[in-house]
Structure formats: C-alpha cells, structure tokens
Amino acid sequence: MASCSSLAAIAILVFLLSFTAPLFLAKPLHHSHHPRFASHNYRDALVKSILYFEGQRSGKLPSSQRITWRKDSGLSDGKAMGVDLVGGYYDAGDNVKFGFPMAFTTTMLSWSVIEFGGLMKGELNNAKEAIGWATDYLLKATAHPDTIYVQVGDAGRDHSCWERPEDMDTPRSVFKIDKNTPGTEVAAETAAALAASSLVFRKCNPSYSKLLLKRAIRVFAFADKYRGSYSNGLRKVVCPYYCSVSGYEDELLWGAAWLHRATKNPTYLNYIQRNGQTLGAAETDNTFGWDNKHVGARILLSKAFLVQRLQTLHDYKSHADNYICSLIPGTPASQAHYTPGGLLFKMDDSNMQYVTSTSFLLVTYAKYLTSAHMVVKCGGVIITPKRLRSVAKKQVDYLLGDNPLKMSYMVGYGARYPQRIHHRGSSLPTVATHPAKIQCRSGFSVMSSQAPNPNVLVGAVVGGPDEHDRFPDELSDYEQSEPATYINAPLVGTLSYLAHSFGQL
C-alpha cells in the first residue's frame, strides 16, 4: 500500500512537523476560538471517526488492521473482467463497491487532511492510511485510458441477501464507463479525488503523489471530452442507489477546481473562468454531498481569491457568501431547516451526511475568511468566522450527544449510541465465533432481533434522527440507522479543528 506508513517516512515526517507544517497542511493555530472547557472529547471522536474506515475495507486486510472482527473479502474482485479490482471500500452497510461515493469519500478525507492535517498529530498517519486504501483502488480502477471501473457487485442481488462480506456469494459483476458509455459525474469526481489526494502525499511520498496527479489529469480530460451521465448509461446498475440527480456539471467544476489547486496550471483556471457559469457556479442550491458539489467548489475556489489574492476568482467569494447567508439562521436569506433540537435537516434518508459536510465547509470557510481578515455580509447582518465555527460546533455537538435524546450518533462514542445499525458485518456473528458460512437469506433472521449488534463498528456515524429529533434505532431502518463512508469523511476535518481548539490535540 503506497501510503506514508514506513518507519523511515514517519520519522522524517515527524521531524519536519516538529519545525514546520508542510505547505499543503494547515499550520497549527496558536489560539483557541472557544473557551477551554469542552463538553465533548473531540479527540476521542476523531480517533474513532478514522478507525471506522478500517471496518469498511474490502480486500486483503493488513496485519495492522485494528477492527479485528473484519476479515479478508472480495479477493477475486475484477477477475471476471481480467482486471485487478481488489481493495477499496464498501460504501455503507452492504457489500457493493460503488465508485461514485467512494471517490467523493476520498476527496473529502483528503480535503480534511489538507486543511487540518497539521492539527491531527498522532492521527495524521491513520488518516493518510485511510486515504491510501482508497487511492490504491482508484488507481486500479483507472488503469486503462478512457475507461473507469465504477462498480463491483450486483447491487440488486446483493441487497436480496444479508450476509457477511467474508461470505458473500452474490455476483461480483464489474461495471465500467468508457467512450461509448460515458459517466462524467463519476469520472470527474474520481479526478477530484486523485488530485486532492496527490496533495496529501506530496511531501511524504512524492513519487506516489506524482502518479496520482498524472492520473487525475488524464481522468479529468476523459470526463470532459466524453460527456454523459452515468445514470443514463448504467441506470439499471446504479439506480436507485447512487443516481446522479444534479447532473455532471457540478463535478466538472469541482474536478477542475481540485486540478487547479493541485497543479497551479493556468489551463484549469482558464477552464473555470470560461465554463464556470455554464457549469452552475452561481446556482442557488445549498446542498453539498456525494451528488451535488456546487457548494464545495465555491468554497474551494474562494480560497484562491481570499488567501492567494487571485482577483479573477472574486465572484466565488460572493457565491460562497450566498451559500452562507442561505444557511445561517437569522439572516434575511436563510432557507435552511433545523429540527426542534437544532440539527440541520435536509432529507429523511441519511441526513447526517449533510450535517457533517456542511460543518466541514463552515470551519474551512472560516479559516479562509480569517486569513483574509474578511467577513460575510448577509443584508444588514454580519457573519464572522467565529459565528461560522460556532454553528459548525453546535452541529457536531448534536451529533455527539447534545440533543433531545441525549444520544451520540457515532457508534462507540459516549454512554449511549446506536446499537442496531443497518450493517451486515456488524449485525452478524464474526467468522471467529461462527466459522460456518451464513447463507444469503439466512442472515435476514437478525432483522427481528432487538439485541444489540454483536460487533461494534466503532466510529460509524449513522443516518441520524428524523426532522422531529426521533430515532428508533432499528436494524431494518436504512434511512436512519445505516452508516456510510461519506458521512464520516468530512467529519474528520471538523473534529480535528475542534479537538485542537480545545487543547485536546
């Protein structure tokens, strides 16, 4: 695995960090933005939020595997197509490898490290390991020019079974996009993931970083040249699981933004300036997640103006401000909906993904604004970076237990947390305790059980409560009880910031 985990690399990295943070990582803050008293152990939550990814691993597990109830799985993935697609992550509680959310997860984990890795201390290498597990797979999936393998596993057949990944015997079908069956959304997101991760490894593993960036450039060119929605060409395969509703324009803008940041090549700046409006730069949506990247692209590009003084991207500061004004309660343009308990609420299905992604954008934009000594003006209301951090903290605190149910929505954190998460591996006996194979349909017998899952998937953040702050904690409830990699990925960055702010790192 091409991460930064060799002893030599770690020693060099620790030595360098003792003097100065790498340019691509956040410099340690020398003051706290909050009182020293913290109602939560953000460091503990950070450790667990990263550990969770080890429970989602597919492939041959390393000797350093810390979630030991998981074993090897998917060791023949890709073989039927003559390609090696072993590795990567299962996206949520099933045993399918969906390339679209996996790429977004990788981008957001990388962005977390880029902005706040300098604050992570001992957890930095674990975060890089989590990214490297994904990028090793994405390199395999993009090994052939003008082709990306975007899914392993027949989702329909997989969802008709409830079995451990170590036992799965449903078809490991492989699906791809190419010139004849384009998939611009997943291709451009994959380019973004490769570009962002190249920044993570630039100092500690330069050759791997160069490989990632070179591949990102090639993949983005493919995404832009052969335009078409993968939800059309692969509709029967990816829908209704990860259909793209927002179109592919947002991913093209997002991918170009990451390539601009990673390469500093004026080609991508020109692309953004020439195509930004047609790709939706000024759209008024305020949702950021695995499907819609417009808001993320605005925040990312605003840094070029705020921090690097790139005047040609001035409009992206305005676009980012419009997003903030639509989100913060009490502003004239506020459109966001919050539960009675104070949780940002977007939709019934896996709402917590929007909570974690939004919180990350708030602390990141606050960082950019602070560097530029600027604020957000929403009509007659002034929104300071401190206010953005406060709103983000409130959302994270709700997630960790400051809510009407006094429940943490992160498994393994706090005194009370979800016990019956919608996750095959967590809900079934381990291979060690039940060596015999659990057949496809046999596993569904656990659905009626009220007993806690036998295996604790530490760090997993579930979909969360409904708009009335209710949470039934039922294994069968995939909307509220299923964890997903893209829920955790942006939370890693926010928790790093909060843990540092309260002197816990």
XYZ file of C-alpha atoms in Angstrom:
505
model
C 0.000 0.000 0.000
C 1.553 3.267 -1.121
C 0.902 5.494 1.871
C 3.308 7.214 4.259
C 3.463 4.489 6.871
C 7.013 3.188 6.562
C 9.140 3.846 9.617
C 11.530 5.995 7.635
C 8.762 8.121 6.200
C 7.161 8.538 9.605
C 10.444 9.528 11.200
C 11.135 12.120 8.532
C 7.596 13.443 8.684
C 7.610 13.764 12.462
C 10.978 15.530 12.302
C 9.703 18.002 9.724
C 6.457 18.611 11.570
C 8.369 19.445 14.726
C 9.712 22.525 12.949
C 7.114 23.479 10.387
C 3.929 22.035 8.939
C 4.087 21.069 5.261
C 2.771 23.724 2.938
C -0.238 21.666 1.972
C -1.308 21.119 5.577
C -2.911 23.585 7.912
C -0.481 25.446 10.125
C -1.206 24.873 13.815
C -3.363 27.569 15.328
C -1.792 29.458 18.193
C -5.004 30.445 19.895
C -8.330 28.904 20.734
C -11.555 30.073 19.148
C -13.611 28.582 22.002
C -13.467 28.513 25.803
C -11.085 25.894 27.112
C -13.923 23.862 28.604
C -15.272 21.330 26.129
C -18.472 19.379 26.575
C -17.098 16.602 24.360
C -13.901 14.683 23.858
C -13.357 15.676 20.241
C -10.039 13.870 20.099
C -11.699 10.576 21.040
C -14.360 11.177 18.403
C -11.649 11.966 15.830
C -9.751 8.755 16.573
C -12.935 6.730 16.198
C -14.125 8.539 13.069
C -10.920 7.465 11.287
C -10.906 3.963 12.767
C -14.336 3.359 11.222
C -12.830 3.181 7.737
C -10.964 0.008 8.664
C -14.327 -1.666 9.188
C -15.319 -0.781 5.615
C -12.243 -2.210 3.946
C -12.543 -4.699 1.128
C -9.669 -6.912 0.027
C -6.702 -8.449 1.816
C -6.522 -6.850 5.248
C -3.094 -5.833 6.594
C -1.515 -7.107 9.799
C -2.069 -3.628 11.260
C -5.871 -3.990 10.955
C -7.396 -2.671 14.192
C -11.035 -3.692 13.691
C -10.151 -7.342 14.024
C -13.613 -8.868 13.647
C -13.416 -7.994 9.957
C -11.524 -10.455 7.726
C -10.434 -10.642 4.073
C -13.154 -10.291 1.437
C -13.605 -9.662 -2.265
C -10.248 -11.222 -3.129
C -11.319 -12.054 -6.687
C -12.924 -8.711 -7.499
C -12.374 -7.832 -11.153
C -11.104 -11.274 -12.123
C -14.101 -11.981 -14.360
C -13.171 -8.920 -16.458
C -9.450 -9.648 -16.410
C -8.650 -6.702 -14.131
C -7.495 -6.378 -10.538
C -10.139 -4.547 -8.522
C -9.283 -5.963 -5.117
C -9.395 -3.400 -2.315
C -11.260 -0.164 -1.780
C -14.237 0.400 0.494
C -17.771 -0.850 0.856
C -19.780 2.359 0.847
C -22.189 1.682 3.693
C -23.900 -1.375 5.178
C -23.840 -3.580 2.091
C -21.112 -5.410 0.177
C -21.019 -3.410 -3.062
C -18.165 -1.123 -4.083
C -19.751 1.959 -5.654
C -17.136 4.139 -7.333
C -19.040 7.426 -7.167
C -19.428 7.718 -3.369
C -16.012 6.097 -2.843
C -14.368 8.826 -4.899
C -16.245 11.563 -3.019
C -15.246 9.974 0.285
C -11.617 10.081 -0.863
C -11.861 13.721 -1.904
C -13.348 14.752 1.434
C -10.888 12.735 3.519
C -8.106 14.376 1.531
C -9.573 17.859 1.965
C -9.824 17.192 5.709
C -6.103 16.410 5.831
C -5.131 19.271 3.517
C -6.882 21.855 5.697
C -6.483 20.375 9.174
C -3.873 17.625 8.947
C -1.333 19.852 10.651
C -3.527 19.694 13.758
C -4.067 15.916 13.794
C -0.753 14.925 15.384
C -0.807 11.166 16.018
C -3.921 10.638 13.918
C -2.425 12.123 10.760
C -0.850 8.876 9.651
C -4.069 6.938 10.297
C -5.946 9.447 8.149
C -3.386 9.023 5.371
C -3.713 5.251 5.635
C -7.470 5.618 5.154
C -6.913 7.773 2.070
C -4.250 5.455 0.682
C -6.561 2.447 0.943
C -8.956 4.264 -1.377
C -6.412 5.749 -3.784
C -4.678 2.416 -4.324
C -8.043 1.114 -5.506
C -8.865 4.171 -7.625
C -5.548 3.779 -9.432
C -6.550 0.222 -10.319
C -9.992 1.360 -11.444
C -8.465 3.970 -13.787
C -5.508 1.938 -15.060
C -6.804 1.782 -18.649
C -7.100 5.058 -20.600
C -10.638 6.292 -21.308
C -12.085 3.606 -19.039
C -13.068 3.630 -15.376
C -14.387 0.630 -13.499
C -17.089 2.277 -11.409
C -18.769 -0.573 -9.557
C -18.065 -4.062 -8.290
C -21.064 -6.120 -7.245
C -24.626 -6.561 -8.437
C -26.468 -4.212 -6.076
C -29.859 -5.791 -6.678
C -28.613 -9.286 -5.916
C -26.512 -8.049 -3.006
C -29.485 -6.321 -1.408
C -31.547 -9.505 -1.676
C -29.077 -11.145 0.728
C -27.938 -10.324 4.243
C -24.505 -11.870 4.550
C -21.053 -11.028 5.819
C -18.605 -9.643 3.251
C -16.366 -12.604 4.081
C -19.170 -14.973 2.948
C -20.679 -13.115 0.016
C -21.503 -15.304 -2.943
C -23.612 -12.883 -4.961
C -22.207 -11.991 -8.404
C -19.177 -9.703 -8.233
C -20.176 -8.142 -11.528
C -17.952 -5.353 -12.810
C -19.345 -2.239 -14.474
C -17.400 0.403 -16.338
C -17.716 3.694 -18.152
C -15.842 4.425 -21.369
C -16.102 6.437 -24.581
C -19.244 4.588 -25.621
C -20.884 4.618 -22.189
C -19.700 7.862 -20.583
C -20.133 8.760 -16.941
C -18.932 12.304 -16.464
C -20.107 12.573 -12.836
C -18.089 9.654 -11.530
C -15.126 10.356 -13.830
C -14.792 13.996 -12.751
C -15.254 13.070 -9.085
C -12.552 10.430 -9.444
C -10.265 13.074 -10.950
C -11.022 15.333 -7.973
C -10.185 12.511 -5.549
C -6.885 11.738 -7.263
C -5.896 15.414 -7.436
C -6.807 16.149 -3.815
C -5.040 13.052 -2.524
C -1.919 13.944 -4.509
C -1.594 16.974 -2.218
C -1.826 14.755 0.858
C 1.120 12.615 -0.243
C 3.191 15.339 -1.916
C 5.754 15.685 0.879
C 5.915 12.204 2.376
C 5.658 10.141 -0.827
C 6.491 12.333 -3.857
C 6.526 9.537 -6.432
C 3.087 8.294 -5.374
C 1.793 11.870 -5.368
C 3.034 12.406 -8.923
C 1.339 9.194 -10.036
C -1.956 10.321 -8.504
C -1.761 13.748 -10.118
C -0.791 12.407 -13.524
C -3.748 10.037 -13.383
C -6.067 12.834 -12.220
C -5.139 14.926 -15.260
C -5.849 12.040 -17.618
C -9.132 11.105 -15.956
C -10.421 14.683 -15.973
C -9.646 15.006 -19.684
C -11.683 11.841 -20.265
C -14.557 13.163 -18.126
C -14.680 16.450 -20.016
C -14.236 15.050 -23.523
C -16.792 12.249 -23.335
C -19.726 13.882 -21.613
C -22.772 11.968 -20.495
C -24.474 10.913 -17.296
C -23.573 7.539 -15.872
C -27.111 7.422 -14.502
C -28.235 7.053 -18.116
C -25.708 4.573 -19.434
C -25.707 2.443 -16.274
C -29.195 3.245 -14.990
C -30.169 -0.347 -14.208
C -26.960 -0.776 -12.238
C -26.536 2.439 -10.247
C -30.160 3.447 -9.726
C -31.832 3.842 -7.314
C -28.713 3.540 -5.160
C -26.454 6.316 -6.459
C -28.325 8.005 -9.279
C -26.992 11.447 -10.059
C -29.865 13.918 -9.854
C -27.782 17.096 -10.025
C -26.191 16.288 -13.389
C -22.481 16.255 -14.161
C -21.779 19.987 -14.443
C -21.039 20.312 -10.725
C -18.455 17.520 -10.861
C -16.696 19.156 -13.817
C -16.400 22.436 -11.903
C -15.337 20.581 -8.742
C -12.788 18.457 -10.596
C -11.315 21.482 -12.372
C -11.093 23.320 -9.041
C -9.085 20.497 -7.497
C -6.794 20.207 -10.502
C -6.235 23.956 -10.374
C -5.268 23.683 -6.719
C -3.055 20.636 -7.212
C -1.256 21.695 -10.405
C -1.359 25.521 -10.387
C -1.570 25.072 -14.152
C -3.319 28.096 -15.725
C -5.132 25.692 -18.050
C -7.547 24.805 -15.258
C -8.010 28.405 -14.159
C -8.882 29.289 -17.744
C -11.278 26.336 -17.857
C -13.032 27.555 -14.695
C -13.256 31.136 -15.942
C -14.524 30.054 -19.347
C -17.025 27.422 -18.181
C -17.888 28.351 -14.599
C -21.271 29.906 -15.277
C -22.468 27.163 -17.617
C -21.331 24.588 -15.056
C -23.514 26.180 -12.379
C -21.109 28.303 -10.354
C -23.852 30.782 -9.453
C -26.672 28.314 -8.787
C -28.512 28.921 -5.531
C -28.577 25.350 -4.230
C -27.257 24.914 -0.702
C -26.782 21.146 -0.562
C -23.342 19.550 -0.513
C -22.882 15.797 -0.691
C -21.847 12.886 -2.878
C -24.191 14.017 -5.681
C -24.042 17.826 -5.651
C -20.636 19.542 -5.489
C -21.516 23.128 -6.460
C -21.246 24.492 -2.919
C -17.987 22.674 -2.260
C -16.490 24.044 -5.474
C -17.464 27.600 -4.489
C -15.830 27.318 -1.075
C -12.731 25.679 -2.554
C -12.334 28.314 -5.268
C -12.972 31.153 -2.834
C -9.629 30.364 -1.222
C -7.819 31.387 -4.397
C -9.315 34.859 -4.008
C -9.313 35.170 -0.210
C -5.911 33.691 0.568
C -3.981 33.803 -2.701
C -5.477 37.123 -3.884
C -6.426 35.753 -7.285
C -8.743 38.559 -8.372
C -10.187 36.687 -11.333
C -11.994 34.374 -8.882
C -13.562 37.208 -6.894
C -17.057 36.028 -7.831
C -16.546 32.769 -5.965
C -16.295 34.670 -2.707
C -19.713 36.143 -3.495
C -21.067 32.710 -4.441
C -19.718 31.245 -1.197
C -21.210 34.124 0.806
C -24.620 33.496 -0.758
C -24.419 29.909 0.433
C -23.523 31.009 3.958
C -26.388 33.507 4.027
C -28.843 30.793 2.990
C -27.636 28.550 5.791
C -27.182 30.677 8.908
C -30.335 31.244 10.998
C -31.386 34.856 11.424
C -30.128 36.167 8.094
C -32.566 37.671 5.549
C -31.767 34.938 3.007
C -31.827 31.985 5.417
C -33.534 28.957 3.852
C -32.154 26.098 5.919
C -34.436 23.927 8.022
C -33.453 22.828 11.515
C -35.096 20.285 13.806
C -36.573 21.462 17.135
C -33.352 20.222 18.746
C -31.213 22.313 16.389
C -29.971 19.794 13.802
C -29.648 20.904 10.192
C -32.211 18.842 8.311
C -32.124 18.213 4.569
C -33.902 14.921 3.988
C -35.103 11.742 5.657
C -32.551 9.427 4.062
C -29.104 9.682 5.666
C -29.489 13.286 6.748
C -26.327 13.230 8.848
C -24.206 13.264 5.681
C -25.339 16.851 5.083
C -24.662 17.776 8.693
C -21.052 16.610 8.520
C -20.358 18.033 5.052
C -21.887 21.405 5.932
C -19.998 21.629 9.227
C -16.754 20.989 7.383
C -17.461 23.742 4.861
C -18.223 26.167 7.693
C -14.944 25.647 9.564
C -12.999 25.635 6.297
C -14.561 28.860 5.032
C -14.000 30.396 8.464
C -10.324 29.536 8.075
C -10.147 31.235 4.670
C -12.013 34.325 5.893
C -9.743 34.611 8.924
C -6.649 34.509 6.707
C -8.072 37.336 4.607
C -9.446 39.320 7.590
C -12.882 39.283 5.997
C -16.477 38.527 6.990
C -19.724 37.565 5.274
C -22.367 40.245 4.779
C -25.945 38.987 4.606
C -28.007 42.104 4.038
C -27.572 44.048 7.249
C -26.274 41.029 9.165
C -22.536 40.471 9.566
C -21.418 36.847 9.869
C -17.941 36.473 11.325
C -15.654 33.442 11.111
C -16.340 32.924 14.819
C -20.059 32.604 14.074
C -19.401 30.013 11.366
C -17.307 27.958 13.771
C -19.990 28.238 16.427
C -22.675 26.925 14.070
C -20.423 24.046 12.997
C -19.621 23.181 16.608
C -23.304 23.104 17.511
C -23.976 20.608 14.726
C -21.107 18.356 15.778
C -22.150 18.590 19.429
C -25.662 17.489 18.477
C -24.175 14.518 16.611
C -22.091 13.594 19.664
C -24.955 13.737 22.163
C -26.220 17.278 22.789
C -29.704 16.504 21.504
C -33.186 15.757 22.866
C -32.463 12.012 23.086
C -29.048 12.542 24.732
C -27.716 10.029 22.223
C -24.475 10.037 20.296
C -24.953 9.157 16.643
C -21.375 7.897 16.446
C -21.116 4.221 17.344
C -18.791 3.646 20.283
C -18.703 7.281 21.390
C -20.404 8.350 24.611
C -22.578 6.452 27.062
C -25.480 5.970 24.650
C -25.186 5.328 20.925
C -26.957 3.270 18.198
C -26.920 -0.450 18.973
C -28.613 -1.935 15.898
C -27.025 -0.247 12.911
C -28.006 -1.298 9.391
C -24.731 -3.017 8.555
C -24.214 -6.615 7.518
C -20.824 -7.202 9.100
C -21.781 -5.535 12.373
C -25.097 -7.359 12.738
C -23.955 -10.939 12.039
C -21.662 -13.219 14.068
C -17.982 -12.948 13.200
C -16.103 -15.612 11.289
C -14.208 -16.361 14.505
C -17.361 -17.066 16.536
C -19.344 -18.629 13.681
C -16.919 -20.210 11.177
C -19.689 -21.823 9.129
C -20.943 -19.832 6.171
C -24.094 -17.779 6.723
C -26.225 -18.276 3.635
C -27.710 -15.453 1.570
C -31.213 -15.363 3.057
C -30.361 -16.789 6.473
C -28.902 -13.524 7.684
C -32.248 -11.748 7.492
C -33.262 -13.562 10.680
C -31.414 -10.891 12.685
C -33.785 -8.183 11.443
C -36.402 -9.031 14.051
C -33.902 -9.140 16.902
C -33.911 -6.390 19.498
C -30.479 -7.418 20.763
C -27.515 -5.116 20.095
C -25.381 -5.968 17.080
C -22.675 -8.467 18.086
C -19.855 -6.421 16.509
C -19.335 -2.766 17.370
C -18.362 -0.772 14.272
C -16.503 1.872 16.245
C -16.680 5.373 14.793
C -19.531 4.726 12.369
C -21.912 7.691 12.092
C -25.446 6.669 11.173
C -28.047 8.499 9.086
C -29.433 10.102 12.222
C -32.769 11.299 13.595
C -35.804 12.473 11.657
C -36.985 16.078 11.414
C -38.607 15.770 14.849
C -35.388 14.518 16.513
C -36.724 10.953 16.739
C -34.507 7.906 16.266
C -35.941 4.367 16.571
C -32.569 2.516 16.475
C -33.870 -0.300 14.283
C -31.656 -2.590 12.227
C -34.084 -2.585 9.295
C -34.188 1.222 9.078
C -31.577 2.007 6.433
C -32.595 5.675 6.224
C -31.701 6.433 9.841
C -29.548 3.534 11.029
C -27.124 2.958 8.154
C -23.602 4.410 8.370
C -21.671 5.450 5.260
C -18.111 6.435 4.426
C -19.167 9.812 3.031
C -20.793 10.720 6.364
C -17.510 10.247 8.222
C -15.064 11.699 5.690
C -15.775 15.439 6.188
C -16.288 14.942 9.924
C -12.605 14.007 10.236
C -11.564 17.551 9.347
C -14.085 19.278 11.608
C -13.209 17.091 14.595
C -9.521 17.793 14.039
C -10.195 21.514 14.221
C -12.387 21.221 17.335
C -10.001 18.883 19.155
C -7.143 21.301 18.551
C -9.218 24.335 19.523
C -9.954 22.839 22.929
C -6.395 21.733 23.564
C -7.143 18.036 23.120
C -4.513 17.564 20.404
